[in-house]
Amino acid sequence: MEISRREFLKYLGITTAGVSLTGLGCDSMWSVPDEVFEKIGGAPRIETWETSVCGLCSGGCGIKVRLIDDIPVRILGNPLHAVNRGGVCPMAEAGIEALYNPDRIRQPLQRIGERGEDKWQEISWDEAMQTVVSRLQGLREKNAAHKLAFFTGQDNNLSSRLNERFMQAFGSPNLFVFDQSKPSTVATYLTQGHKSALAYNFKDIEMLINFGADFLDEGPSPIRFNQLYSEFRNRGEGRNVKVVHVDSRLSRTASNSNQWLPAKPGTMAALALGIANVVIKDGNYDKRYIKTHSFGFDDWRDPSGNSRIGFKALVEDNYYPEKVAKITGVPARRIVEVAREFGAAKSALVLAGGQAINSSNGVYTLWAIECLNALKGNYADNGVISVPKAPPFREPPKINVDRVAANGLKRPDLLQSISDICFADDAVAFLPKTMLENQPYQIQVLFLANANPVFNAVNQSDFAAVLEEIPFIVSFSSSLDETSVYADLVLPDHVYLEKHDVAYSVPMVDFSHFGMQQPVVAPLYNTRHTGDVILQIAQSLGGTVASSLPWADTKTYLDDHLRGVYETGAGTIFSERMDEDWLKFLKERGWQVFEYSTFDEFRQVLLDKGGWWNPFPDPTDFRRLVKTPSKKYEFYSQVFEEEIKRHLQTTKVSKDEENAVLQKWKVEARGDLAFLPHYEAQKLRDNEGRFPLQLLPFKLITNITGEGSNLPMLQELFGLLTRNYWQSWVEINPETAHDHKISEGDMVRIISPKGSLEVVARLIPGIMPGVVYVPFGLGHKANGRYAKGIGVNPYEIFLEEFDHLSGMSSLTSTKVIVEKGNRKEMA
């Protein structure tokens, strides 16, 4: 039955504003099963708490769930969890609304209308599973296992490993993870020869320069960074960290930094190289590291005796502060000041994110920024940058690959044919191009899990066109989002409060860890854990597919992995705050913080405390990680040169056509410059100059992925700072607004060559002139009553431009017109 939040909590005897949130005007309808109300009726009001992990984003925050008579009523942070240490964001607190959301899918659905019509009928699990298995058996009988594709989102949990194992056993290479940060490792690959995700130790740094990463609102773990920023401010007199933030918008991260450097969008590479110019000229860099562990810093000669340009000469000749100031809009004096502080700091670190990555020149920008870390020797053994190891999970048995699977895995995946237009091999944004052309073949069956590209991709209309063409689509979503409405079958997943999982390796966290997700309540409806469905499908297919996935259910599968941690004795279970040196002291003497003699006891302590971490890992040995031709950090990327040679051999193109490859990958530079970090002007799609303003998106901690829009609490909080409730807005610099005759509160139209949006204007001095910002997260065309038709999605009018080295969509390349409407802000 549907009731209000106030009524539900009143039944439980809970009236505090902190729990009910009615003070936020958030008294929306919940859907609570009748049996829950029956339980409330004669219950004794017993309070209990359970630990778990929030599943609404990839931040991996540990939570504690308050239950009254086993009914979840409140979510707080788990103070023992090593990543978030008791803090949680609004998304985590809204988890209760996800559980009781009235638009949850309650049992399997089968489409009965045309795709996109949103017409469904309920069917049984047996009927649904029989349909799926029959389709998959048909593919294997036709020796076409490779024609199954799987689109998934979050991949830092153990359930994602299960999906990968299933695809390998079935015989398809087409598992694609829609993780916007994955291609950003290309810059690391060009300089170090590996694509490992980097992590950062902030413990002893004196200065941090942050290029575009709004970590307090949209980082990989916003709560962790909120806590870090607090620590930066409270270390004591003379020990606080100096934080400099570079961006074209005064974000929450920028406003909490010591200094904000407003830089024109797409020019951060020039600024980083300008800082490098001053650092090198002053001699304030780690000369020992540069001499011993780097290649291409000074001019050099190749084996043929040809003179080649080094990084030092490049920046000294081309990126002096006055020139960089003209490119970026940052005054030369401030560039010099920041560079000298950075060079003088004993330990300084540089980070990047946001528009530094999501631009048409993103790889060269990241490359330039990473070079600043190299100048400080941060890739040596000082521990500032590391590559954390995954927890010591037990490796599952070897996958059995039969003839059908072997044939399927030999086939190219859907992205192997994009090498003529993109350097990266995991650029999922290019999937529509290959799939619409049926290259290298047509997909017959598609699985969807936690991926909604029809909403959160810039080329969302292309993804919609792809879905129209695939004969059979299965979605494992718990709600009908923009992508799921194209499915033929929806097999609804539990929400995270109802299921088991293990969340591990949160990006940028510098220690090995995992959090235990467990069901704090029995499933409210006829839903199933997607992992259990995958295991059941495997067993129904039989043969080597079944033997490769032998676990009875997801819990058994997870326990099998956790036994490795138990058997190695590595690390320690989360505990009350202890000094890391004391934990290390105990560990070195073979003592554990907790006593357990069996795996079951170990697992129970894990569940009680929330997870495991290793606070004293072995330091990263970058010398072993580096796989460049020189075996060193490469300012001049021989890795890139070798990739071009390999591409020429694969495509059977003449060696003289190196420039043609660079042109395909949209690299403007030629000769040595192409293999060095440099500034390339971003690609702006306005050849005729009719669109004067640059449109950029930003995200808020209240709805980072956009999937929280169907939760009324998050809708209410979305525009809290600008007082824009249940609607979108555009942020404009007052000078820009004056030039366009726009006032505060005006309704305006934002027009790009692709389309238009209507929003209310907010005049914000912390926006650079010539740039306008619209928040991402609203504008759904599906996803439930609280999301559909509320606000706008700026991605709808973004032009399709990419960084062809990383495959990342550019979010800085769209130019627009902003016109004043005929009315004021809607009441």
PDB file of N, CA, C and O in Angstrom, residues 155 157-167 175 390-391 393-396 399 504 549 557 561:
ATOM      1  N   ASP A 155      31.900  -1.602 -11.712  1.00  0.00           N
ATOM      2  CA  ASP A 155      32.662  -2.845 -11.804  1.00  0.00           C
ATOM      3  C   ASP A 155      33.632  -3.038 -10.644  1.00  0.00           C
ATOM      4  O   ASP A 155      34.523  -3.878 -10.720  1.00  0.00           O
ATOM      5  N   ASN A 157      32.913  -4.322  -7.734  1.00  0.00           N
ATOM      6  CA  ASN A 157      32.345  -5.272  -6.780  1.00  0.00           C
ATOM      7  C   ASN A 157      32.531  -6.677  -7.342  1.00  0.00           C
ATOM      8  O   ASN A 157      32.802  -6.859  -8.534  1.00  0.00           O
ATOM      9  N   LEU A 158      32.416  -7.666  -6.476  1.00  0.00           N
ATOM     10  CA  LEU A 158      32.696  -9.027  -6.904  1.00  0.00           C
ATOM     11  C   LEU A 158      31.629  -9.578  -7.840  1.00  0.00           C
ATOM     12  O   LEU A 158      31.892 -10.486  -8.632  1.00  0.00           O
ATOM     13  N   SER A 159      30.413  -9.037  -7.788  1.00  0.00           N
ATOM     14  CA  SER A 159      29.382  -9.490  -8.721  1.00  0.00           C
ATOM     15  C   SER A 159      29.782  -9.218 -10.161  1.00  0.00           C
ATOM     16  O   SER A 159      29.430  -9.978 -11.073  1.00  0.00           O
ATOM     17  N   SER A 160      30.530  -8.130 -10.385  1.00  0.00           N
ATOM     18  CA  SER A 160      30.961  -7.831 -11.747  1.00  0.00           C
ATOM     19  C   SER A 160      31.924  -8.889 -12.274  1.00  0.00           C
ATOM     20  O   SER A 160      31.956  -9.172 -13.465  1.00  0.00           O
ATOM     21  N   ARG A 161      32.709  -9.478 -11.377  1.00  0.00           N
ATOM     22  CA  ARG A 161      33.589 -10.576 -11.793  1.00  0.00           C
ATOM     23  C   ARG A 161      32.768 -11.778 -12.269  1.00  0.00           C
ATOM     24  O   ARG A 161      33.183 -12.511 -13.171  1.00  0.00           O
ATOM     25  N   LEU A 162      31.619 -11.970 -11.645  1.00  0.00           N
ATOM     26  CA  LEU A 162      30.754 -13.084 -12.037  1.00  0.00           C
ATOM     27  C   LEU A 162      30.258 -12.889 -13.468  1.00  0.00           C
ATOM     28  O   LEU A 162      30.209 -13.845 -14.257  1.00  0.00           O
ATOM     29  N   ASN A 163      29.890 -11.650 -13.818  1.00  0.00           N
ATOM     30  CA  ASN A 163      29.451 -11.366 -15.188  1.00  0.00           C
ATOM     31  C   ASN A 163      30.561 -11.668 -16.185  1.00  0.00           C
ATOM     32  O   ASN A 163      30.326 -12.249 -17.251  1.00  0.00           O
ATOM     33  N   GLU A 164      31.771 -11.254 -15.841  1.00  0.00           N
ATOM     34  CA  GLU A 164      32.917 -11.495 -16.728  1.00  0.00           C
ATOM     35  C   GLU A 164      33.161 -12.990 -16.906  1.00  0.00           C
ATOM     36  O   GLU A 164      33.420 -13.465 -18.023  1.00  0.00           O
ATOM     37  N   ARG A 165      33.066 -13.731 -15.821  1.00  0.00           N
ATOM     38  CA  ARG A 165      33.290 -15.178 -15.891  1.00  0.00           C
ATOM     39  C   ARG A 165      32.222 -15.856 -16.753  1.00  0.00           C
ATOM     40  O   ARG A 165      32.529 -16.743 -17.562  1.00  0.00           O
ATOM     41  N   PHE A 166      30.977 -15.410 -16.597  1.00  0.00           N
ATOM     42  CA  PHE A 166      29.903 -15.980 -17.398  1.00  0.00           C
ATOM     43  C   PHE A 166      30.155 -15.746 -18.889  1.00  0.00           C
ATOM     44  O   PHE A 166      29.996 -16.661 -19.706  1.00  0.00           O
ATOM     45  N   MET A 167      30.535 -14.524 -19.253  1.00  0.00           N
ATOM     46  CA  MET A 167      30.748 -14.219 -20.666  1.00  0.00           C
ATOM     47  C   MET A 167      31.896 -15.037 -21.246  1.00  0.00           C
ATOM     48  O   MET A 167      31.835 -15.486 -22.400  1.00  0.00           O
ATOM     49  N   LEU A 175      31.790  -7.950 -23.338  1.00  0.00           N
ATOM     50  CA  LEU A 175      31.393  -7.372 -22.055  1.00  0.00           C
ATOM     51  C   LEU A 175      31.951  -5.962 -21.991  1.00  0.00           C
ATOM     52  O   LEU A 175      33.166  -5.761 -22.120  1.00  0.00           O
ATOM     53  N   ALA A 390      44.708  -5.338  -5.283  1.00  0.00           N
ATOM     54  CA  ALA A 390      43.377  -5.827  -4.937  1.00  0.00           C
ATOM     55  C   ALA A 390      43.477  -6.689  -3.687  1.00  0.00           C
ATOM     56  O   ALA A 390      44.539  -7.253  -3.394  1.00  0.00           O
ATOM     57  N   PRO A 391      42.412  -6.810  -2.906  1.00  0.00           N
ATOM     58  CA  PRO A 391      42.437  -7.703  -1.738  1.00  0.00           C
ATOM     59  C   PRO A 391      42.808  -9.123  -2.174  1.00  0.00           C
ATOM     60  O   PRO A 391      42.556  -9.527  -3.323  1.00  0.00           O
ATOM     61  N   PHE A 393      41.743 -11.987  -2.589  1.00  0.00           N
ATOM     62  CA  PHE A 393      40.647 -12.925  -2.759  1.00  0.00           C
ATOM     63  C   PHE A 393      41.179 -14.246  -3.314  1.00  0.00           C
ATOM     64  O   PHE A 393      42.161 -14.271  -4.068  1.00  0.00           O
ATOM     65  N   ARG A 394      40.517 -15.335  -2.967  1.00  0.00           N
ATOM     66  CA  ARG A 394      40.888 -16.630  -3.549  1.00  0.00           C
ATOM     67  C   ARG A 394      40.511 -16.639  -5.022  1.00  0.00           C
ATOM     68  O   ARG A 394      39.405 -16.251  -5.399  1.00  0.00           O
ATOM     69  N   GLU A 395      41.431 -17.067  -5.849  1.00  0.00           N
ATOM     70  CA  GLU A 395      41.143 -17.165  -7.276  1.00  0.00           C
ATOM     71  C   GLU A 395      40.207 -18.343  -7.530  1.00  0.00           C
ATOM     72  O   GLU A 395      40.446 -19.451  -7.047  1.00  0.00           O
ATOM     73  N   PRO A 396      39.124 -18.126  -8.269  1.00  0.00           N
ATOM     74  CA  PRO A 396      38.198 -19.232  -8.556  1.00  0.00           C
ATOM     75  C   PRO A 396      38.827 -20.232  -9.521  1.00  0.00           C
ATOM     76  O   PRO A 396      39.863 -19.950 -10.134  1.00  0.00           O
ATOM     77  N   ILE A 399      38.341 -21.370 -15.837  1.00  0.00           N
ATOM     78  CA  ILE A 399      37.126 -21.448 -16.647  1.00  0.00           C
ATOM     79  C   ILE A 399      37.272 -22.556 -17.682  1.00  0.00           C
ATOM     80  O   ILE A 399      38.314 -22.685 -18.344  1.00  0.00           O
ATOM     81  N   TYR A 504      34.898  -3.351  -3.471  1.00  0.00           N
ATOM     82  CA  TYR A 504      36.332  -3.243  -3.183  1.00  0.00           C
ATOM     83  C   TYR A 504      37.001  -2.229  -4.109  1.00  0.00           C
ATOM     84  O   TYR A 504      36.451  -1.809  -5.126  1.00  0.00           O
ATOM     85  N   LEU A 549      30.716 -22.093 -13.605  1.00  0.00           N
ATOM     86  CA  LEU A 549      30.021 -21.289 -12.601  1.00  0.00           C
ATOM     87  C   LEU A 549      29.285 -22.235 -11.659  1.00  0.00           C
ATOM     88  O   LEU A 549      28.053 -22.339 -11.682  1.00  0.00           O
ATOM     89  N   TYR A 557      29.300 -17.869  -3.865  1.00  0.00           N
ATOM     90  CA  TYR A 557      30.353 -17.356  -4.750  1.00  0.00           C
ATOM     91  C   TYR A 557      31.223 -16.331  -4.024  1.00  0.00           C
ATOM     92  O   TYR A 557      32.464 -16.380  -4.098  1.00  0.00           O
ATOM     93  N   HIS A 561      35.471 -16.412  -2.614  1.00  0.00           N
ATOM     94  CA  HIS A 561      36.509 -15.389  -2.776  1.00  0.00           C
ATOM     95  C   HIS A 561      37.074 -14.954  -1.418  1.00  0.00           C
ATOM     96  O   HIS A 561      38.289 -14.768  -1.265  1.00  0.00           O
TER      97      HIS A 561
END
